[in-house]
Amino acid sequence: MDERIKYMQQNDLSIIVPVLNDIEHIKKLIIALLNQTKLPMEIIIIDSSDNKKIEKLLKNKIFSYHNIDKSLPGKSTNYGVKISKGKWIGFLDSKTIPKKNWIENYIKYINKKKYQVVFGMTEFSSKTKFQELIQFASYGNIPHETFPGTIVKKNIYLQLKGLNEFVRAGYDIEWRNKIKKLNIDYFLPSKPYIVYSAFPSNLFDLIKKYIIYSFHTAKIDIQKNTKDIYLS
């Protein structure tokens, strides 16, 4: 048995990654996960793509790969949790890249204070002037609390009945708000462990994203300020 596989099986953390037709970003994510200073027990990829590119990429890799019918992120994530083996669950998506000490430091946070949830802390970066404008209008230069990067005790996730499966956006904020309202012991790191740099690269993609996200977040009435800024 490969030594890396042995090491992974010694841990009690499952990482869930839903992906849909995003081959270029998933390549970067794979590298980041396999270079963590502490590896998880398993990395579960839930792929609802309409082609075989990601399946071929992950063939013979150290991943638990599952192909499902096209679905929204909440449904894919919930499916991943259902089949996971770990007592703890970590969440990423294909566009959120963890720093190499993400898992190791989060486990330290959990062990130190016995937290049941450690939220993701994400920094945002841009590659072009257009993306800089979007970043300024949405997140700015400060890190933000996010669902990607979060590690939670599996029984807590199941207790909350997982993510909303019927919206494309806003499901993550809705889930984090549940944690806070129920006074579950959680922690938010002061520094970022996740990097996001996949802002739309042109006006057409931005408008498309705005329309889709506005439609879905309207269903759960969140992110009004962000939507207003995008519209402006």
CSV table of N, CA and C in Angstrom, one decimal, residues 115-171:
chain,number,residue,atom,x,y,z
A,115,TYR,N,-13.8,23.1,19.8
A,115,TYR,CA,-14.8,23.7,18.9
A,115,TYR,C,-15.5,22.6,18.1
A,116,GLN,N,-16.8,22.8,17.8
A,116,GLN,CA,-17.5,21.8,16.9
A,116,GLN,C,-17.5,22.3,15.5
A,117,VAL,N,-17.2,23.6,15.3
A,117,VAL,CA,-17.1,24.1,13.9
A,117,VAL,C,-16.0,25.2,13.9
A,118,VAL,N,-15.2,25.1,12.8
A,118,VAL,CA,-14.2,26.2,12.5
A,118,VAL,C,-14.5,26.7,11.1
A,119,PHE,N,-15.0,27.9,11.0
A,119,PHE,CA,-15.4,28.5,9.7
A,119,PHE,C,-14.2,28.8,8.8
A,120,GLY,N,-14.5,28.7,7.6
A,120,GLY,CA,-13.5,29.1,6.6
A,120,GLY,C,-13.2,30.6,6.7
A,121,MET,N,-11.9,30.9,6.4
A,121,MET,CA,-11.5,32.3,6.3
A,121,MET,C,-10.8,32.5,5.0
A,122,THR,N,-11.4,33.3,4.1
A,122,THR,CA,-10.9,33.3,2.7
A,122,THR,C,-10.4,34.7,2.3
A,123,GLU,N,-9.3,34.7,1.6
A,123,GLU,CA,-8.8,36.0,1.1
A,123,GLU,C,-9.1,36.0,-0.4
A,124,PHE,N,-9.3,37.1,-1.0
A,124,PHE,CA,-9.7,37.3,-2.4
A,124,PHE,C,-8.6,38.0,-3.1
A,125,SER,N,-8.3,37.5,-4.3
A,125,SER,CA,-7.3,38.1,-5.1
A,125,SER,C,-7.7,38.2,-6.6
A,126,SER,N,-7.1,39.1,-7.3
A,126,SER,CA,-7.5,39.3,-8.7
A,126,SER,C,-6.3,39.4,-9.6
A,127,LYS,N,-6.5,39.0,-10.9
A,127,LYS,CA,-5.4,39.0,-11.8
A,127,LYS,C,-5.4,40.1,-12.9
A,128,THR,N,-6.6,40.7,-13.1
A,128,THR,CA,-6.8,41.7,-14.1
A,128,THR,C,-7.4,43.0,-13.4
A,129,LYS,N,-7.4,44.1,-14.2
A,129,LYS,CA,-8.0,45.3,-13.7
A,129,LYS,C,-9.5,45.1,-13.5
A,130,PHE,N,-10.1,44.4,-14.5
A,130,PHE,CA,-11.5,44.2,-14.4
A,130,PHE,C,-11.9,43.4,-13.1
A,131,GLN,N,-11.1,42.4,-12.8
A,131,GLN,CA,-11.3,41.6,-11.6
A,131,GLN,C,-11.1,42.4,-10.4
A,132,GLU,N,-10.1,43.3,-10.4
A,132,GLU,CA,-9.9,44.2,-9.3
A,132,GLU,C,-11.1,45.0,-8.9
A,133,LEU,N,-11.8,45.5,-10.0
A,133,LEU,CA,-13.0,46.3,-9.8
A,133,LEU,C,-14.1,45.5,-9.1
A,134,ILE,N,-14.2,44.2,-9.6
A,134,ILE,CA,-15.2,43.3,-9.0
A,134,ILE,C,-14.9,43.1,-7.5
A,135,GLN,N,-13.6,42.8,-7.3
A,135,GLN,CA,-13.2,42.5,-5.9
A,135,GLN,C,-13.4,43.7,-5.0
A,136,PHE,N,-13.1,44.9,-5.5
A,136,PHE,CA,-13.4,46.1,-4.7
A,136,PHE,C,-14.8,46.3,-4.4
A,137,ALA,N,-15.7,46.0,-5.3
A,137,ALA,CA,-17.1,46.2,-5.2
A,137,ALA,C,-17.8,45.1,-4.3
A,138,SER,N,-17.1,44.0,-4.1
A,138,SER,CA,-17.7,42.9,-3.4
A,138,SER,C,-17.1,42.5,-2.1
A,139,TYR,N,-15.8,42.2,-2.1
A,139,TYR,CA,-15.1,41.7,-0.9
A,139,TYR,C,-14.0,42.6,-0.4
A,140,GLY,N,-13.5,43.5,-1.3
A,140,GLY,CA,-12.4,44.3,-0.9
A,140,GLY,C,-11.1,43.5,-0.6
A,141,ASN,N,-10.2,44.1,0.2
A,141,ASN,CA,-8.9,43.5,0.4
A,141,ASN,C,-8.8,42.8,1.8
A,142,ILE,N,-10.0,42.6,2.4
A,142,ILE,CA,-9.9,42.0,3.8
A,142,ILE,C,-10.5,40.5,3.6
A,143,PRO,N,-10.0,39.6,4.4
A,143,PRO,CA,-10.5,38.2,4.4
A,143,PRO,C,-12.0,38.1,4.9
A,144,HIS,N,-12.7,37.1,4.5
A,144,HIS,CA,-14.1,37.0,4.9
A,144,HIS,C,-14.4,35.6,5.3
A,145,GLU,N,-15.3,35.5,6.3
A,145,GLU,CA,-15.8,34.2,6.7
A,145,GLU,C,-16.6,33.5,5.5
A,146,THR,N,-16.3,32.2,5.3
A,146,THR,CA,-16.8,31.5,4.2
A,146,THR,C,-17.2,30.1,4.6
A,147,PHE,N,-18.1,29.5,3.8
A,147,PHE,CA,-18.3,28.0,4.0
A,147,PHE,C,-17.1,27.2,3.4
A,148,PRO,N,-16.6,27.5,2.2
A,148,PRO,CA,-15.4,26.8,1.8
A,148,PRO,C,-14.3,27.0,2.8
A,149,GLY,N,-13.6,26.0,3.2
A,149,GLY,CA,-12.6,26.1,4.2
A,149,GLY,C,-13.1,25.7,5.6
A,150,THR,N,-14.4,25.6,5.8
A,150,THR,CA,-15.0,25.2,7.1
A,150,THR,C,-14.7,23.8,7.4
A,151,ILE,N,-14.5,23.5,8.6
A,151,ILE,CA,-14.4,22.1,9.1
A,151,ILE,C,-15.4,21.9,10.3
A,152,VAL,N,-16.3,20.9,10.2
A,152,VAL,CA,-17.3,20.8,11.2
A,152,VAL,C,-17.4,19.3,11.6
A,153,LYS,N,-17.9,19.1,12.8
A,153,LYS,CA,-18.2,17.7,13.2
A,153,LYS,C,-19.3,17.2,12.4
A,154,LYS,N,-19.2,16.0,11.9
A,154,LYS,CA,-20.2,15.4,11.0
A,154,LYS,C,-21.6,15.3,11.7
A,155,ASN,N,-21.6,14.9,12.9
A,155,ASN,CA,-23.0,14.8,13.6
A,155,ASN,C,-23.7,16.2,13.7
A,156,ILE,N,-22.9,17.3,13.8
A,156,ILE,CA,-23.5,18.6,13.8
A,156,ILE,C,-24.1,18.9,12.5
A,157,TYR,N,-23.3,18.6,11.4
A,157,TYR,CA,-23.8,18.9,10.0
A,157,TYR,C,-25.1,18.1,9.8
A,158,LEU,N,-25.1,16.9,10.2
A,158,LEU,CA,-26.3,16.1,10.0
A,158,LEU,C,-27.5,16.5,10.8
A,159,GLN,N,-27.2,17.0,12.0
A,159,GLN,CA,-28.2,17.6,12.9
A,159,GLN,C,-28.9,18.8,12.3
A,160,LEU,N,-28.1,19.6,11.5
A,160,LEU,CA,-28.7,20.7,10.8
A,160,LEU,C,-29.3,20.4,9.5
A,161,LYS,N,-29.3,19.1,9.1
A,161,LYS,CA,-29.9,18.6,7.9
A,161,LYS,C,-29.2,19.2,6.6
A,162,GLY,N,-27.9,19.5,6.8
A,162,GLY,CA,-27.1,19.8,5.6
A,162,GLY,C,-27.4,21.2,5.0
A,163,LEU,N,-27.0,21.3,3.7
A,163,LEU,CA,-27.2,22.6,3.0
A,163,LEU,C,-28.6,22.5,2.2
A,164,ASN,N,-29.0,23.7,1.9
A,164,ASN,CA,-30.2,23.9,1.0
A,164,ASN,C,-29.8,23.4,-0.4
A,165,GLU,N,-30.6,22.4,-0.9
A,165,GLU,CA,-30.3,21.8,-2.1
A,165,GLU,C,-30.9,22.4,-3.3
A,166,PHE,N,-31.7,23.5,-3.1
A,166,PHE,CA,-32.5,24.0,-4.2
A,166,PHE,C,-32.1,25.4,-4.7
A,167,VAL,N,-31.0,25.9,-4.2
A,167,VAL,CA,-30.5,27.2,-4.6
A,167,VAL,C,-29.0,27.1,-5.0
A,168,ARG,N,-28.6,27.9,-6.0
A,168,ARG,CA,-27.2,27.9,-6.4
A,168,ARG,C,-26.3,28.8,-5.5
A,169,ALA,N,-26.9,29.8,-4.9
A,169,ALA,CA,-26.1,30.7,-4.1
A,169,ALA,C,-26.8,31.0,-2.8
A,170,GLY,N,-26.1,31.4,-1.8
A,170,GLY,CA,-26.7,31.8,-0.5
A,170,GLY,C,-26.9,30.7,0.4
A,171,TYR,N,-26.8,29.4,0.0
A,171,TYR,CA,-27.0,28.3,0.8
A,171,TYR,C,-25.9,28.2,1.9
